PDB file of C-alpha atoms in Angstrom:
ATOM      1  CA  MET A  19      18.042 -33.837  -2.042  1.00 63.00           C
ATOM      2  CA  LYS A  20      14.253 -34.074  -2.383  1.00 68.00           C
ATOM      3  CA  LYS A  21      13.906 -34.995   1.291  1.00 72.00           C
ATOM      4  CA  PHE A  22      16.220 -32.172   2.339  1.00 71.00           C
ATOM      5  CA  PHE A  23      14.403 -29.427   0.396  1.00 72.00           C
ATOM      6  CA  PRO A  24      11.171 -29.428   2.500  1.00 77.00           C
ATOM      7  CA  ILE A  25      13.295 -29.017   5.626  1.00 81.00           C
ATOM      8  CA  ILE A  26      14.822 -25.884   4.096  1.00 81.00           C
ATOM      9  CA  GLN A  27      11.344 -24.588   3.217  1.00 81.00           C
ATOM     10  CA  LEU A  28      10.078 -25.236   6.727  1.00 83.00           C
ATOM     11  CA  ALA A  29      13.108 -23.512   8.245  1.00 86.00           C
ATOM     12  CA  PHE A  30      12.605 -20.499   5.959  1.00 84.00           C
ATOM     13  CA  VAL A  31       8.948 -20.113   6.925  1.00 85.00           C
ATOM     14  CA  ALA A  32       9.695 -20.654  10.614  1.00 88.00           C
ATOM     15  CA  VAL A  33      12.404 -17.974  10.649  1.00 88.00           C
ATOM     16  CA  VAL A  34      10.224 -15.470   8.790  1.00 88.00           C
ATOM     17  CA  VAL A  35       7.239 -16.071  11.088  1.00 88.00           C
ATOM     18  CA  PHE A  36       9.473 -15.848  14.172  1.00 90.00           C
ATOM     19  CA  TYR A  37      11.040 -12.609  12.927  1.00 90.00           C
ATOM     20  CA  GLY A  38       7.622 -11.089  12.188  1.00 89.00           C
ATOM     21  CA  THR A  39       6.318 -12.070  15.613  1.00 89.00           C
ATOM     22  CA  PHE A  40       9.444 -10.708  17.300  1.00 90.00           C
ATOM     23  CA  CYS A  41       9.089  -7.415  15.438  1.00 89.00           C
ATOM     24  CA  LEU A  42       5.448  -7.122  16.484  1.00 88.00           C
ATOM     25  CA  PHE A  43       6.418  -7.834  20.076  1.00 90.00           C
ATOM     26  CA  ARG A  44       9.024  -5.056  19.971  1.00 90.00           C
ATOM     27  CA  GLY A  45       6.559  -2.680  18.321  1.00 89.00           C
ATOM     28  CA  ASP A  46       8.442  -2.537  15.031  1.00 86.00           C
ATOM     29  CA  PHE A  47       5.512  -2.641  12.634  1.00 86.00           C
ATOM     30  CA  VAL A  48       7.673  -1.885   9.596  1.00 88.00           C
ATOM     31  CA  GLY A  49       9.813  -4.947  10.287  1.00 85.00           C
ATOM     32  CA  ALA A  50       6.740  -7.090  10.835  1.00 84.00           C
ATOM     33  CA  TYR A  51       5.150  -5.755   7.659  1.00 87.00           C
ATOM     34  CA  SER A  52       8.313  -6.532   5.696  1.00 86.00           C
ATOM     35  CA  THR A  53       7.892 -10.246   6.401  1.00 87.00           C
ATOM     36  CA  PHE A  54       4.570 -10.356   4.537  1.00 86.00           C
ATOM     37  CA  PRO A  55       6.114 -10.169   1.027  1.00 87.00           C
ATOM     38  CA  LEU A  56       8.496 -12.984   1.959  1.00 84.00           C
ATOM     39  CA  LEU A  57       5.629 -15.234   3.005  1.00 84.00           C
ATOM     40  CA  LEU A  58       3.698 -14.234  -0.115  1.00 84.00           C
ATOM     41  CA  PHE A  59       6.751 -15.079  -2.231  1.00 83.00           C
ATOM     42  CA  TYR A  60       6.968 -18.479  -0.542  1.00 81.00           C
ATOM     43  CA  TRP A  61       3.273 -19.133  -1.160  1.00 78.00           C
ATOM     44  CA  VAL A  62       3.409 -18.222  -4.856  1.00 79.00           C
ATOM     45  CA  TRP A  63       6.711 -19.905  -5.595  1.00 77.00           C
ATOM     46  CA  PHE A  64       6.283 -23.230  -3.798  1.00 76.00           C
ATOM     47  CA  VAL A  65       2.665 -23.892  -2.821  1.00 75.00           C
ATOM     48  CA  ALA A  66       0.769 -22.417  -5.766  1.00 72.00           C
ATOM     49  CA  ARG A  67       3.237 -23.862  -8.261  1.00 72.00           C
ATOM     50  CA  LYS A  68       2.828 -27.316  -6.747  1.00 72.00           C
ATOM     51  CA  ARG A  69      -0.967 -26.992  -6.904  1.00 71.00           C
ATOM     52  CA  ARG A  70      -0.848 -25.954 -10.568  1.00 70.00           C
ATOM     53  CA  LYS A  71       1.162 -29.049 -11.399  1.00 68.00           C
ATOM     54  CA  ASN A  72      -1.323 -31.322  -9.608  1.00 66.00           C
ATOM     55  CA  LEU A  73      -4.586 -29.916 -10.998  1.00 62.00           C
ATOM     56  CA  GLU A  74      -5.589 -33.294 -12.390  1.00 59.00           C
ATOM     57  CA  LYS A  75      -5.665 -34.988  -8.985  1.00 58.00           C
ATOM     58  CA  PRO A  76      -9.271 -35.753  -7.983  1.00 58.00           C
ATOM     59  CA  ASP A  77      -8.591 -35.325  -4.249  1.00 60.00           C
ATOM     60  CA  ASP A  78      -7.464 -31.714  -4.682  1.00 54.00           C
ATOM     61  CA  PRO A  79     -10.311 -29.457  -3.444  1.00 60.00           C
ATOM     62  CA  PHE A  80      -9.046 -26.567  -5.579  1.00 60.00           C
ATOM     63  CA  SER A  81      -8.961 -28.474  -8.859  1.00 58.00           C
ATOM     64  CA  ARG A  82     -11.386 -27.689 -11.640  1.00 60.00           C
ATOM     65  CA  ARG A  83     -13.516 -30.504 -12.906  1.00 57.00           C
ATOM     66  CA  GLU A  84     -15.512 -30.737 -16.121  1.00 58.00           C
ATOM     67  CA  GLY A  85     -18.778 -28.868 -15.845  1.00 54.00           C
ATOM     68  CA  ASP A  86     -17.508 -26.396 -13.251  1.00 54.00           C
ATOM     69  CA  SER A  87     -17.714 -22.787 -14.277  1.00 51.00           C
TER      70      SER A  87
END
């Protein structure tokens, strides 16, 4: 199931980006604007949560180290 879940995430983002691009192409700015909260939801729910869990990794450029303010 862990290998299948990123495929679902990728499909979700691809469909939302395609829909937003299609709406912009048609001139439907309300439809294109409505995709922004979905992408923001994806970012907060999956990406930011994963980064918060991995704050202790030294290779993470967004991690806080001792001495940083």
